């Protein structure tokens, strides 16, 4: 009995020693000094959740073995996850897995946690946004524009809820093109899609990968992609940039940490995620879920710059709406 | 098609697959019976386990779990008034009074039979009609959904009890449903700046609080004597009962399939609408809520039929018809498959194996539910002073797990107190649930419709389906409101 207790206390003492040294060291060598928490700013089973859960074992490996727990905090479009990240210790042990919704909800005033409290580690996915129609109704973008010009206020475009990536994509297109169109928010991409298929609304603005099977079946067609250059698979579909509209929105999935996280730790995390991104496992996953249309990777600084620009644009668009 | 189905059946009958299917059914039974653990959560938890499986096996397992949870929610709903899943709320209204009368075995038997029949009708519809029905469901848009919700809401008038209470309850439900960020404009409504309220009040905290927690409070605080249940004999095939509920079963299964197929509204709504219609068409509407066998048959056949129906748009269009099917859609994508218009052609082997699996699952429910239920009825012999806290504990864990939110747990407790107080004045809790579930559908679909028509209300009458549904609602409302007046007038003339 005595030996058992002695061992227990000795172990406890060692553990406490380890804990105190881990907490005081701020350099990246000791990182991670305790279990890492992935907060997923979305519900279980969705795209962002799948992303976090697929990355988890790869990240574990890249960090040379770290204990990771995944917690879903979907409430308030993920604002709760952002808040918990911003109020946790700035030591890189709490990672926020979020989509573009972080910036759009911030711009809409629904998310109180801004880029002054959180900073991106990296962006790993960017699903290309596009304008989709039923090809029987509009064979191409020109016919869509012509119809919209002849019937101002009549065109209805669906997408997910207000201040979603779908919605701001619609707003930026309306702003750039000057077409008089209405947005109808639905509960999910599926509902918006069903209404385009059923001919109840005219179009939808959303990301490419969820709609691929409809495109293959010829029931839906992208007529405008939000991209710098034409996509390899859709050489006939014009881009926004061709129309002189500087809109290259995607539905991004990225990882955020507390804004005061020390630079060495941030770099260490960024390096680990880059390693994950370059791995064969990750790339085959990206291909499987059709997220390889555009380069997903964007480092911390570059992505932060992009988010700040987008925040400004989205705030203006949502205020004018 | 038949050969496809037989091919699927052969896949299901492989020993390993059959074993996995049986395990899936049992996992579903347990998950469904625990309040708060719904099909969505179970599927999400078991998703990683299926990564290593063949896609066909994986989806047979996932859909079997889904089917089994929808069934087993009724066990705790009937025995403890703690609905194991949201789909089983309506079952508690007549199931629990039967338990209180000492007829738990009869109530459970009706539930099992109705679930299996509803499930089979749903599966057959799934097998035969998937491509055809999916096309028709696309004709359903905002005006039609609005009309359907209105039809459901008008039943408040025929629920029995005091009409004013019914109206207050429905209004309360509608109010609770408005809390949160308005999905159409992004405006916060009644959130008081609290992020926990931004997403709105979840269905689970309200249901678990109003029904399960309030019941434990009542039994504990009021020292209510309870019919001792020494022996519960579950009788599934009972001819006189079957004759009594036959009509209800067929009507509710059909309603369930149709509502299930419509994208966006699921089995909970189906259970509610079929319950409402059963009350409305019954010769004795006053018996509902007090232990009417039809009150169990209607929601149970409808929710199981709807659960299967919800798979139709998923397989045929890639559009999920309910929460759990949305997660299953995610699972397909993780396996590198994309349900959609081409799916029936490219993956017909997988689809028919899944169909055959579901077909078998409904028979497994008939076969295995009895021993499983016996386990639960044994718990009835545990003194309530021990059982009550266990029920509360399950409610807390279940509610917390939905959104990892302690706030929801407090909310659930609050609704528990509210439910306890409302029951003291014989307030019909069903009307609150009616408002809460149908309210958001009615509200947002009305506004979407008006955006579609640029504010013109005539769109409701121009579209044939919505016009029909709205006229039925109007007629039925008029009949229920006018009939008592005529009766009273007649009595008056007879008296004078």
CSV table of N, CA and C in Angstrom, one decimal, chain B residues 192-287:
chain,number,residue,atom,x,y,z
B,192,UNK,N,-31.7,39.9,-25.8
B,192,UNK,CA,-31.1,40.7,-24.8
B,192,UNK,C,-29.6,40.6,-24.8
B,193,UNK,N,-29.0,40.6,-26.0
B,193,UNK,CA,-27.6,40.6,-26.2
B,193,UNK,C,-26.9,39.3,-25.8
B,194,UNK,N,-27.7,38.3,-25.4
B,194,UNK,CA,-27.1,37.1,-24.9
B,194,UNK,C,-26.8,36.1,-26.1
B,195,UNK,N,-25.6,35.8,-26.3
B,195,UNK,CA,-25.2,34.9,-27.4
B,195,UNK,C,-25.9,33.6,-27.4
B,196,UNK,N,-26.2,33.1,-26.2
B,196,UNK,CA,-26.8,31.8,-26.1
B,196,UNK,C,-28.2,31.8,-26.7
B,197,UNK,N,-28.8,32.9,-26.7
B,197,UNK,CA,-30.1,33.0,-27.3
B,197,UNK,C,-30.2,33.3,-28.7
B,198,UNK,N,-29.0,33.7,-29.3
B,198,UNK,CA,-28.9,34.1,-30.7
B,198,UNK,C,-29.4,33.0,-31.6
B,199,UNK,N,-29.1,31.8,-31.3
B,199,UNK,CA,-29.5,30.7,-32.1
B,199,UNK,C,-31.0,30.3,-31.9
B,200,UNK,N,-31.6,30.9,-31.0
B,200,UNK,CA,-33.0,30.6,-30.6
B,200,UNK,C,-33.0,29.5,-29.5
B,201,UNK,N,-34.3,29.3,-29.1
B,201,UNK,CA,-34.5,28.3,-28.1
B,201,UNK,C,-34.7,26.9,-28.7
B,202,UNK,N,-33.8,26.0,-28.4
B,202,UNK,CA,-33.9,24.7,-29.0
B,202,UNK,C,-35.1,23.9,-28.7
B,203,UNK,N,-35.5,23.0,-29.5
B,203,UNK,CA,-36.7,22.2,-29.3
B,203,UNK,C,-36.4,21.2,-28.1
B,204,UNK,N,-35.2,20.7,-28.0
B,204,UNK,CA,-35.0,19.7,-27.0
B,204,UNK,C,-35.1,20.2,-25.6
B,205,UNK,N,-34.5,21.4,-25.2
B,205,UNK,CA,-34.7,21.8,-23.8
B,205,UNK,C,-36.2,22.1,-23.5
B,206,UNK,N,-36.9,22.6,-24.5
B,206,UNK,CA,-38.3,22.8,-24.2
B,206,UNK,C,-39.1,21.5,-24.0
B,207,UNK,N,-38.9,20.6,-24.9
B,207,UNK,CA,-39.7,19.3,-24.8
B,207,UNK,C,-39.3,18.6,-23.5
B,208,UNK,N,-38.0,18.4,-23.3
B,208,UNK,CA,-37.5,17.7,-22.1
B,208,UNK,C,-38.0,18.3,-20.8
B,209,UNK,N,-37.9,19.7,-20.8
B,209,UNK,CA,-38.3,20.4,-19.6
B,209,UNK,C,-39.8,20.3,-19.4
B,210,UNK,N,-40.6,20.6,-20.4
B,210,UNK,CA,-42.1,20.6,-20.3
B,210,UNK,C,-42.6,19.3,-19.9
B,211,UNK,N,-42.0,18.2,-20.4
B,211,UNK,CA,-42.6,16.9,-20.2
B,211,UNK,C,-41.9,16.1,-19.2
B,212,UNK,N,-40.6,15.8,-19.4
B,212,UNK,CA,-39.9,14.9,-18.5
B,212,UNK,C,-39.7,15.6,-17.1
B,213,UNK,N,-39.1,16.7,-17.1
B,213,UNK,CA,-38.7,17.3,-15.8
B,213,UNK,C,-40.0,17.7,-15.0
B,214,UNK,N,-41.0,18.2,-15.7
B,214,UNK,CA,-42.2,18.6,-14.9
B,214,UNK,C,-42.9,17.4,-14.3
B,215,UNK,N,-42.8,16.3,-15.0
B,215,UNK,CA,-43.4,15.0,-14.5
B,215,UNK,C,-42.7,14.5,-13.3
B,216,UNK,N,-41.4,14.6,-13.3
B,216,UNK,CA,-40.6,14.2,-12.1
B,216,UNK,C,-41.0,15.1,-10.9
B,217,UNK,N,-41.1,16.4,-11.2
B,217,UNK,CA,-41.5,17.4,-10.2
B,217,UNK,C,-42.8,17.0,-9.6
B,218,UNK,N,-43.7,16.7,-10.5
B,218,UNK,CA,-45.1,16.5,-10.1
B,218,UNK,C,-45.2,15.2,-9.1
B,219,UNK,N,-44.5,14.2,-9.6
B,219,UNK,CA,-44.6,12.9,-8.8
B,219,UNK,C,-43.9,13.1,-7.5
B,220,UNK,N,-42.8,13.9,-7.5
B,220,UNK,CA,-42.1,14.1,-6.2
B,220,UNK,C,-42.7,15.1,-5.3
B,221,UNK,N,-43.1,16.2,-5.8
B,221,UNK,CA,-43.7,17.3,-5.0
B,221,UNK,C,-45.1,16.9,-4.5
B,222,UNK,N,-45.9,16.4,-5.4
B,222,UNK,CA,-47.3,16.2,-5.0
B,222,UNK,C,-47.6,14.8,-4.5
B,223,UNK,N,-46.5,14.0,-4.3
B,223,UNK,CA,-46.6,12.6,-3.8
B,223,UNK,C,-47.8,11.9,-4.4
B,224,UNK,N,-47.8,12.1,-5.8
B,224,UNK,CA,-49.0,11.5,-6.5
B,224,UNK,C,-48.9,10.0,-6.4
B,225,UNK,N,-50.0,9.3,-6.0
B,225,UNK,CA,-49.9,7.9,-6.0
B,225,UNK,C,-50.0,7.4,-7.5
B,226,UNK,N,-49.3,6.3,-7.7
B,226,UNK,CA,-49.1,5.8,-9.1
B,226,UNK,C,-49.6,4.4,-9.1
B,227,UNK,N,-50.3,4.1,-10.1
B,227,UNK,CA,-50.7,2.7,-10.3
B,227,UNK,C,-49.5,1.8,-10.3
B,228,UNK,N,-49.4,0.9,-9.3
B,228,UNK,CA,-48.2,0.0,-9.3
B,228,UNK,C,-48.1,-0.9,-10.5
B,229,UNK,N,-47.0,-0.9,-11.1
B,229,UNK,CA,-46.8,-1.7,-12.3
B,229,UNK,C,-45.9,-2.9,-12.0
B,230,UNK,N,-46.5,-3.9,-11.5
B,230,UNK,CA,-45.7,-5.1,-11.2
B,230,UNK,C,-45.3,-5.8,-12.4
B,231,UNK,N,-46.2,-6.0,-13.3
B,231,UNK,CA,-45.9,-6.8,-14.5
B,231,UNK,C,-46.5,-6.1,-15.7
B,232,UNK,N,-45.6,-5.8,-16.6
B,232,UNK,CA,-46.0,-5.2,-17.9
B,232,UNK,C,-45.9,-6.2,-19.0
B,233,UNK,N,-47.0,-6.6,-19.5
B,233,UNK,CA,-47.0,-7.5,-20.6
B,233,UNK,C,-47.2,-6.8,-21.9
B,234,UNK,N,-46.2,-6.8,-22.8
B,234,UNK,CA,-46.3,-6.1,-24.1
B,234,UNK,C,-47.0,-7.1,-25.1
B,235,UNK,N,-48.2,-6.6,-25.5
B,235,UNK,CA,-48.8,-7.5,-26.5
B,235,UNK,C,-48.9,-6.7,-27.9
B,236,UNK,N,-48.1,-7.2,-28.8
B,236,UNK,CA,-48.0,-6.4,-30.1
B,236,UNK,C,-49.1,-6.6,-31.0
B,237,UNK,N,-49.5,-7.9,-31.2
B,237,UNK,CA,-50.7,-8.2,-32.1
B,237,UNK,C,-51.9,-8.4,-31.3
B,238,UNK,N,-52.8,-7.5,-31.3
B,238,UNK,CA,-54.0,-7.5,-30.5
B,238,UNK,C,-55.2,-7.1,-31.5
B,239,UNK,N,-55.9,-8.1,-31.9
B,239,UNK,CA,-56.9,-7.9,-32.9
B,239,UNK,C,-57.9,-6.8,-32.7
B,240,UNK,N,-58.6,-6.8,-31.5
B,240,UNK,CA,-59.6,-5.8,-31.3
B,240,UNK,C,-59.0,-4.4,-31.4
B,241,UNK,N,-57.8,-4.2,-30.8
B,241,UNK,CA,-57.1,-2.9,-30.9
B,241,UNK,C,-56.8,-2.6,-32.3
B,242,UNK,N,-56.3,-3.6,-33.1
B,242,UNK,CA,-55.9,-3.4,-34.4
B,242,UNK,C,-57.1,-2.9,-35.3
B,243,UNK,N,-58.3,-3.4,-35.0
B,243,UNK,CA,-59.5,-3.0,-35.7
B,243,UNK,C,-59.8,-1.6,-35.3
B,244,UNK,N,-59.5,-1.2,-34.1
B,244,UNK,CA,-59.8,0.1,-33.6
B,244,UNK,C,-58.9,1.2,-34.3
B,245,UNK,N,-57.6,0.8,-34.4
B,245,UNK,CA,-56.7,1.8,-34.9
B,245,UNK,C,-56.3,1.6,-36.4
B,246,UNK,N,-56.9,0.7,-37.0
B,246,UNK,CA,-56.6,0.4,-38.4
B,246,UNK,C,-56.7,1.6,-39.3
B,247,UNK,N,-57.8,2.3,-39.2
B,247,UNK,CA,-58.0,3.5,-40.1
B,247,UNK,C,-57.0,4.6,-39.8
B,248,UNK,N,-56.7,4.8,-38.5
B,248,UNK,CA,-55.7,5.8,-38.0
B,248,UNK,C,-54.3,5.4,-38.6
B,249,UNK,N,-54.0,4.1,-38.5
B,249,UNK,CA,-52.7,3.7,-39.0
B,249,UNK,C,-52.5,4.0,-40.5
B,250,UNK,N,-53.5,3.7,-41.3
B,250,UNK,CA,-53.4,3.9,-42.7
B,250,UNK,C,-53.3,5.4,-43.1
B,251,UNK,N,-54.2,6.2,-42.4
B,251,UNK,CA,-54.1,7.6,-42.7
B,251,UNK,C,-52.8,8.2,-42.3
B,252,UNK,N,-52.4,7.9,-41.1
B,252,UNK,CA,-51.2,8.5,-40.5
B,252,UNK,C,-49.9,8.1,-41.3
B,253,UNK,N,-49.9,6.8,-41.7
B,253,UNK,CA,-48.7,6.4,-42.5
B,253,UNK,C,-48.6,7.2,-43.8
B,254,UNK,N,-49.7,7.4,-44.4
B,254,UNK,CA,-49.7,8.1,-45.7
B,254,UNK,C,-49.3,9.6,-45.4
B,255,UNK,N,-49.9,10.2,-44.4
B,255,UNK,CA,-49.5,11.6,-44.1
B,255,UNK,C,-48.0,11.6,-43.8
B,256,UNK,N,-47.6,10.6,-43.0
B,256,UNK,CA,-46.1,10.6,-42.6
B,256,UNK,C,-45.2,10.5,-43.8
B,257,UNK,N,-45.5,9.6,-44.8
B,257,UNK,CA,-44.7,9.5,-46.0
B,257,UNK,C,-44.7,10.8,-46.7
B,258,UNK,N,-45.8,11.4,-46.9
B,258,UNK,CA,-45.9,12.6,-47.7
B,258,UNK,C,-45.1,13.8,-47.1
B,259,UNK,N,-45.3,13.9,-45.8
B,259,UNK,CA,-44.6,15.0,-45.1
B,259,UNK,C,-43.1,14.7,-45.0
B,260,UNK,N,-42.7,13.4,-44.8
B,260,UNK,CA,-41.3,13.1,-44.8
B,260,UNK,C,-40.6,13.4,-46.1
B,261,UNK,N,-41.3,13.2,-47.2
B,261,UNK,CA,-40.6,13.4,-48.5
B,261,UNK,C,-40.4,14.9,-48.7
B,262,UNK,N,-41.2,15.8,-48.2
B,262,UNK,CA,-41.0,17.2,-48.4
B,262,UNK,C,-39.7,17.6,-47.8
B,263,UNK,N,-38.8,18.3,-48.6
B,263,UNK,CA,-37.5,18.6,-48.0
B,263,UNK,C,-37.7,19.7,-46.9
B,264,UNK,N,-36.9,19.5,-45.9
B,264,UNK,CA,-36.9,20.6,-44.9
B,264,UNK,C,-37.7,20.4,-43.7
B,265,UNK,N,-38.8,19.6,-43.7
B,265,UNK,CA,-39.6,19.3,-42.5
B,265,UNK,C,-39.5,17.8,-42.2
B,266,UNK,N,-39.4,17.5,-41.0
B,266,UNK,CA,-39.1,16.1,-40.7
B,266,UNK,C,-40.2,15.3,-40.0
B,267,UNK,N,-39.7,14.3,-39.3
B,267,UNK,CA,-40.6,13.3,-38.6
B,267,UNK,C,-41.4,14.0,-37.5
B,268,UNK,N,-40.8,15.0,-36.8
B,268,UNK,CA,-41.6,15.6,-35.7
B,268,UNK,C,-42.8,16.3,-36.2
B,269,UNK,N,-42.7,17.0,-37.3
B,269,UNK,CA,-43.8,17.7,-37.8
B,269,UNK,C,-44.8,16.7,-38.3
B,270,UNK,N,-44.4,15.6,-38.9
B,270,UNK,CA,-45.3,14.6,-39.4
B,270,UNK,C,-46.1,14.0,-38.3
B,271,UNK,N,-45.5,13.7,-37.1
B,271,UNK,CA,-46.2,13.2,-36.0
B,271,UNK,C,-47.2,14.1,-35.5
B,272,UNK,N,-46.9,15.4,-35.5
B,272,UNK,CA,-47.8,16.4,-35.1
B,272,UNK,C,-49.0,16.5,-36.0
B,273,UNK,N,-48.8,16.7,-37.3
B,273,UNK,CA,-49.9,16.8,-38.2
B,273,UNK,C,-50.8,15.6,-38.2
B,274,UNK,N,-50.2,14.4,-38.2
B,274,UNK,CA,-51.1,13.2,-38.2
B,274,UNK,C,-51.9,13.1,-36.9
B,275,UNK,N,-51.3,13.5,-35.8
B,275,UNK,CA,-52.0,13.5,-34.5
B,275,UNK,C,-53.2,14.5,-34.6
B,276,UNK,N,-52.9,15.7,-35.1
B,276,UNK,CA,-53.9,16.7,-35.3
B,276,UNK,C,-55.1,16.2,-36.1
B,277,UNK,N,-54.7,15.6,-37.3
B,277,UNK,CA,-55.8,15.1,-38.2
B,277,UNK,C,-56.6,14.0,-37.6
B,278,UNK,N,-55.9,13.1,-36.8
B,278,UNK,CA,-56.6,12.0,-36.1
B,278,UNK,C,-57.6,12.6,-35.1
B,279,UNK,N,-57.2,13.6,-34.4
B,279,UNK,CA,-58.1,14.2,-33.4
B,279,UNK,C,-59.3,14.8,-34.2
B,280,UNK,N,-59.0,15.5,-35.3
B,280,UNK,CA,-60.0,16.2,-36.1
B,280,UNK,C,-61.0,15.2,-36.6
B,281,UNK,N,-60.6,14.0,-37.1
B,281,UNK,CA,-61.5,13.1,-37.8
B,281,UNK,C,-62.1,12.1,-36.8
B,282,UNK,N,-61.7,12.1,-35.5
B,282,UNK,CA,-62.2,11.2,-34.6
B,282,UNK,C,-63.7,11.6,-34.1
B,283,UNK,N,-64.5,10.5,-33.8
B,283,UNK,CA,-65.8,10.8,-33.3
B,283,UNK,C,-65.8,11.2,-31.9
B,284,UNK,N,-64.7,10.9,-31.2
B,284,UNK,CA,-64.5,11.3,-29.8
B,284,UNK,C,-63.3,12.1,-29.5
B,285,UNK,N,-63.2,13.3,-30.1
B,285,UNK,CA,-62.0,14.1,-29.9
B,285,UNK,C,-61.7,14.3,-28.4
B,286,UNK,N,-62.7,14.3,-27.5
B,286,UNK,CA,-62.5,14.6,-26.1
B,286,UNK,C,-61.6,13.5,-25.4
B,287,UNK,N,-61.5,12.3,-26.1
B,287,UNK,CA,-60.8,11.2,-25.4
B,287,UNK,C,-59.3,11.4,-25.6
